[in-house]
Amino acid sequence: MSKKVLLSGVKPTGAPHIGNYFGAMKQFVDLQKDHDGFIFIADYHALNFIQNKEEMKKNIIDILLDYLAIGLDPKKITIFKQSDISEHTELAWIFDTFTTMPYLMRAHAYKDAVAKDKEICVGTFNYPMLMAADILLYDPDVVPVGADQKQHVEYARDTALKFNNIFGETFKLPEPLIMKDVSVVPGIDGRKMSKSYNNHIPLFAEYEEIKKCVMSIVTDSSGGIPKNVYAIHKLFRSEEDLKKIYKEKEGKYKELKEILIEDIENFIMPMRERRKELEKKIPEALEILKLGGEKAKILAAKKMQEVREKIGVNV
Ligand code: ADP
Ligand code: TRP
């Protein structure tokens, strides 16, 4: 039986933290064992946020190295860059032509931006249509995403249905694979870990940085257990182990933090070392991206040919 096909995209918007790892990145590595598919760098999505040439270039290379360092295997998963496949933006335009403004105005990301009184670019407004194109071009079975992206995958499904109804059966309806076992990783201040709150522990942090982050975890406690320390610790050690340790060291916050520092260091160190090696091989990593792009292009071009045929522009 052939394997199921997965597809997911990641915006190159800065160094990942352990929340991104446990919330999203790790799942991709786990899923590649029994799935074929695609993980792509959503650089045209990132352009909504990053409008600086050097920063964009750096972020793209960084995220590529990050994924290779955590174990994404280009022999199992095609890794490519969205901007290398012009079919994504082409298909997004076609979707725009039958998508209404009120429908896009219901998207959470748009509503949040409005609530925050932000000025909204057309690219941000249109984000769900580019994402629908990203997905539908490759007929994936599943789209693994965090709960915050569920609505976007539903938009892709709706859009596929709408296209199929107007022009005839063309797109497979994708299923979101919501990574729901993965709870939200808290940051060092107890809120959701996020780059934008500056409460994060970087995934490839050096020992001293891990130490600094852990030592600044806010220690609100209930029954002698520092809640935030424990919540982060359980990502790195079994709860069975932790229960014993936290009972033995009840109230000794500094010692508990020292154990956490060592556990994080042991976990991160091999990936960090691998990433350093990869940094010496950027041309090889870029070659992986190029080859991935060539593979993805073949499929995307074939699908677009079908779309052009269906909409009647092939005369
Ligand atoms: P950030 O909030 O740091 O900017 P992103 O929005 O770029 O993170 O998220 C990238 C991916 O990581 C998404 O799939 C998101 O669901 C996941 N993610 C981000 N923060 C966390 C967290 N604290 N816990 C679990 N998953 C997270
Ligand atoms: N919107 C996703 C995020 O912010 C990234 C993304 C773009 C994506 N295109 C996609 C995810 C297609 C899955 C499938 O995290």
mmCIF file of N, CA and C and ligand atoms in Angstrom, residues 8-11 13-25 27-28 67 144-149 179 182-187 191-197 199-200, ligand 1:
data_model
loop_
_atom_site.group_PDB
_atom_site.id
_atom_site.type_symbol
_atom_site.label_atom_id
_atom_site.label_comp_id
_atom_site.label_asym_id
_atom_site.label_seq_id
_atom_site.Cartn_x
_atom_site.Cartn_y
_atom_site.Cartn_z
ATOM 1 N N SER A 8 3.192 20.370 4.543
ATOM 2 C CA SER A 8 3.047 21.495 5.456
ATOM 3 C C SER A 8 4.072 22.565 5.105
ATOM 4 N N GLY A 9 3.783 23.773 5.543
ATOM 5 C CA GLY A 9 4.672 24.891 5.245
ATOM 6 C C GLY A 9 5.060 25.618 6.513
ATOM 7 N N VAL A 10 6.214 26.247 6.460
ATOM 8 C CA VAL A 10 6.719 26.957 7.627
ATOM 9 C C VAL A 10 7.235 28.313 7.178
ATOM 10 N N LYS A 11 6.816 29.348 7.885
ATOM 11 C CA LYS A 11 7.284 30.687 7.508
ATOM 12 C C LYS A 11 8.698 30.915 8.046
ATOM 13 N N THR A 13 10.525 33.031 9.665
ATOM 14 C CA THR A 13 10.418 34.317 10.366
ATOM 15 C C THR A 13 11.303 34.404 11.604
ATOM 16 N N GLY A 14 12.363 33.594 11.664
ATOM 17 C CA GLY A 14 13.281 33.753 12.798
ATOM 18 C C GLY A 14 13.580 32.441 13.495
ATOM 19 N N ALA A 15 14.586 32.479 14.368
ATOM 20 C CA ALA A 15 15.075 31.247 15.000
ATOM 21 C C ALA A 15 13.968 30.562 15.805
ATOM 22 N N PRO A 16 13.835 29.236 15.640
ATOM 23 C CA PRO A 16 12.779 28.527 16.358
ATOM 24 C C PRO A 16 13.093 28.360 17.843
ATOM 25 N N HIS A 17 12.048 28.178 18.627
ATOM 26 C CA HIS A 17 12.225 27.925 20.059
ATOM 27 C C HIS A 17 11.661 26.545 20.383
ATOM 28 N N ILE A 18 11.782 26.147 21.637
ATOM 29 C CA ILE A 18 11.354 24.774 21.962
ATOM 30 C C ILE A 18 9.831 24.611 21.833
ATOM 31 N N GLY A 19 9.095 25.719 21.903
ATOM 32 C CA GLY A 19 7.647 25.652 21.661
ATOM 33 C C GLY A 19 7.365 25.284 20.210
ATOM 34 N N ASN A 20 8.089 25.894 19.283
ATOM 35 C CA ASN A 20 7.930 25.552 17.859
ATOM 36 C C ASN A 20 8.326 24.094 17.626
ATOM 37 N N TYR A 21 9.387 23.676 18.304
ATOM 38 C CA TYR A 21 9.872 22.307 18.101
ATOM 39 C C TYR A 21 8.824 21.291 18.552
ATOM 40 N N PHE A 22 8.403 21.389 19.818
ATOM 41 C CA PHE A 22 7.464 20.382 20.327
ATOM 42 C C PHE A 22 6.064 20.583 19.737
ATOM 43 N N GLY A 23 5.742 21.827 19.375
ATOM 44 C CA GLY A 23 4.409 22.106 18.839
ATOM 45 C C GLY A 23 4.270 21.753 17.366
ATOM 46 N N ALA A 24 5.354 21.814 16.605
ATOM 47 C CA ALA A 24 5.209 21.615 15.158
ATOM 48 C C ALA A 24 6.346 20.807 14.543
ATOM 49 N N MET A 25 7.573 21.295 14.680
ATOM 50 C CA MET A 25 8.687 20.718 13.915
ATOM 51 C C MET A 25 8.901 19.226 14.178
ATOM 52 N N GLN A 27 6.846 16.970 14.992
ATOM 53 C CA GLN A 27 5.823 16.123 14.348
ATOM 54 C C GLN A 27 6.202 15.820 12.904
ATOM 55 N N PHE A 28 6.779 16.805 12.226
ATOM 56 C CA PHE A 28 7.145 16.573 10.824
ATOM 57 C C PHE A 28 8.192 15.462 10.740
ATOM 58 N N TYR A 67 15.738 22.547 9.982
ATOM 59 C CA TYR A 67 15.001 21.325 9.681
ATOM 60 C C TYR A 67 15.921 20.138 9.415
ATOM 61 N N PRO A 144 -0.450 18.489 8.365
ATOM 62 C CA PRO A 144 -0.230 18.640 9.800
ATOM 63 C C PRO A 144 0.046 20.093 10.178
ATOM 64 N N VAL A 145 -0.798 20.622 11.030
ATOM 65 C CA VAL A 145 -0.630 22.019 11.470
ATOM 66 C C VAL A 145 -1.050 22.143 12.934
ATOM 67 N N GLY A 146 -0.637 23.233 13.545
ATOM 68 C CA GLY A 146 -1.090 23.541 14.896
ATOM 69 C C GLY A 146 -2.540 24.017 14.846
ATOM 70 N N ALA A 147 -3.198 23.970 16.002
ATOM 71 C CA ALA A 147 -4.623 24.320 16.055
ATOM 72 C C ALA A 147 -4.889 25.714 15.464
ATOM 73 N N ASP A 148 -3.927 26.616 15.589
ATOM 74 C CA ASP A 148 -4.132 27.984 15.085
ATOM 75 C C ASP A 148 -4.267 28.033 13.557
ATOM 76 N N GLN A 149 -3.849 26.974 12.879
ATOM 77 C CA GLN A 149 -3.902 26.970 11.414
ATOM 78 C C GLN A 149 -5.070 26.153 10.864
ATOM 79 N N MET A 179 -2.331 18.681 15.436
ATOM 80 C CA MET A 179 -1.421 18.049 16.381
ATOM 81 C C MET A 179 -1.915 18.368 17.791
ATOM 82 N N VAL A 182 -0.231 17.773 21.413
ATOM 83 C CA VAL A 182 0.832 18.681 21.777
ATOM 84 C C VAL A 182 0.206 19.905 22.420
ATOM 85 N N SER A 183 0.366 19.968 23.722
ATOM 86 C CA SER A 183 -0.251 21.129 24.357
ATOM 87 C C SER A 183 0.639 22.353 24.113
ATOM 88 N N VAL A 184 0.129 23.481 24.480
ATOM 89 C CA VAL A 184 0.886 24.711 24.275
ATOM 90 C C VAL A 184 2.067 24.747 25.243
ATOM 91 N N VAL A 185 3.232 24.951 24.711
ATOM 92 C CA VAL A 185 4.430 25.007 25.554
ATOM 93 C C VAL A 185 4.495 26.398 26.198
ATOM 94 N N PRO A 186 4.583 26.437 27.530
ATOM 95 C CA PRO A 186 4.636 27.757 28.155
ATOM 96 C C PRO A 186 6.027 28.366 28.077
ATOM 97 N N GLY A 187 6.074 29.670 28.078
ATOM 98 C CA GLY A 187 7.355 30.376 28.081
ATOM 99 C C GLY A 187 7.867 30.572 29.496
ATOM 100 N N ARG A 191 3.328 32.509 30.141
ATOM 101 C CA ARG A 191 2.407 32.674 29.007
ATOM 102 C C ARG A 191 2.843 31.712 27.903
ATOM 103 N N LYS A 192 2.077 31.612 26.817
ATOM 104 C CA LYS A 192 2.484 30.758 25.684
ATOM 105 C C LYS A 192 3.882 31.179 25.240
ATOM 106 N N MET A 193 4.756 30.199 25.026
ATOM 107 C CA MET A 193 6.086 30.555 24.546
ATOM 108 C C MET A 193 5.956 31.140 23.139
ATOM 109 N N SER A 194 6.538 32.300 22.925
ATOM 110 C CA SER A 194 6.430 32.945 21.619
ATOM 111 C C SER A 194 7.566 33.938 21.425
ATOM 112 N N LYS A 195 8.053 33.970 20.162
ATOM 113 C CA LYS A 195 9.093 34.956 19.832
ATOM 114 C C LYS A 195 8.589 36.357 20.160
ATOM 115 N N SER A 196 7.294 36.567 19.888
ATOM 116 C CA SER A 196 6.794 37.938 20.072
ATOM 117 C C SER A 196 6.660 38.340 21.543
ATOM 118 N N TYR A 197 6.668 37.371 22.471
ATOM 119 C CA TYR A 197 6.647 37.739 23.898
ATOM 120 C C TYR A 197 8.049 37.761 24.496
ATOM 121 N N ASN A 199 9.795 35.374 25.537
ATOM 122 C CA ASN A 199 9.805 34.524 26.740
ATOM 123 C C ASN A 199 10.243 33.108 26.374
ATOM 124 N N HIS A 200 11.064 33.029 25.327
ATOM 125 C CA HIS A 200 11.339 31.707 24.769
ATOM 126 C C HIS A 200 12.734 31.165 25.086
HETATM 127 P P1 ADP B 1 5.760 32.328 17.450
HETATM 128 O O1 ADP B 1 4.517 32.485 18.321
HETATM 129 O O2 ADP B 1 6.970 32.111 18.287
HETATM 130 O O3 ADP B 1 5.922 33.460 16.453
HETATM 131 P P2 ADP B 1 4.873 30.821 15.150
HETATM 132 O O4 ADP B 1 3.545 31.517 15.142
HETATM 133 O O5 ADP B 1 5.869 31.153 14.093
HETATM 134 O O6 ADP B 1 5.535 31.008 16.618
HETATM 135 O O7 ADP B 1 4.586 29.257 15.152
HETATM 136 C C1 ADP B 1 5.185 28.300 14.296
HETATM 137 C C2 ADP B 1 4.628 26.922 14.665
HETATM 138 O O8 ADP B 1 4.970 26.571 16.032
HETATM 139 C C3 ADP B 1 3.088 26.855 14.602
HETATM 140 O O9 ADP B 1 2.718 25.587 14.067
HETATM 141 C C4 ADP B 1 2.642 26.961 16.036
HETATM 142 O O10 ADP B 1 1.424 26.276 16.269
HETATM 143 C C5 ADP B 1 3.795 26.312 16.810
HETATM 144 N N1 ADP B 1 3.982 26.947 18.123
HETATM 145 C C6 ADP B 1 4.387 28.224 18.360
HETATM 146 N N2 ADP B 1 4.483 28.494 19.681
HETATM 147 C C7 ADP B 1 4.122 27.355 20.318
HETATM 148 C C8 ADP B 1 3.997 26.987 21.710
HETATM 149 N N3 ADP B 1 4.286 27.835 22.682
HETATM 150 N N4 ADP B 1 3.590 25.745 21.995
HETATM 151 C C9 ADP B 1 3.297 24.851 21.005
HETATM 152 N N5 ADP B 1 3.384 25.130 19.687
HETATM 153 C C10 ADP B 1 3.791 26.358 19.329
#
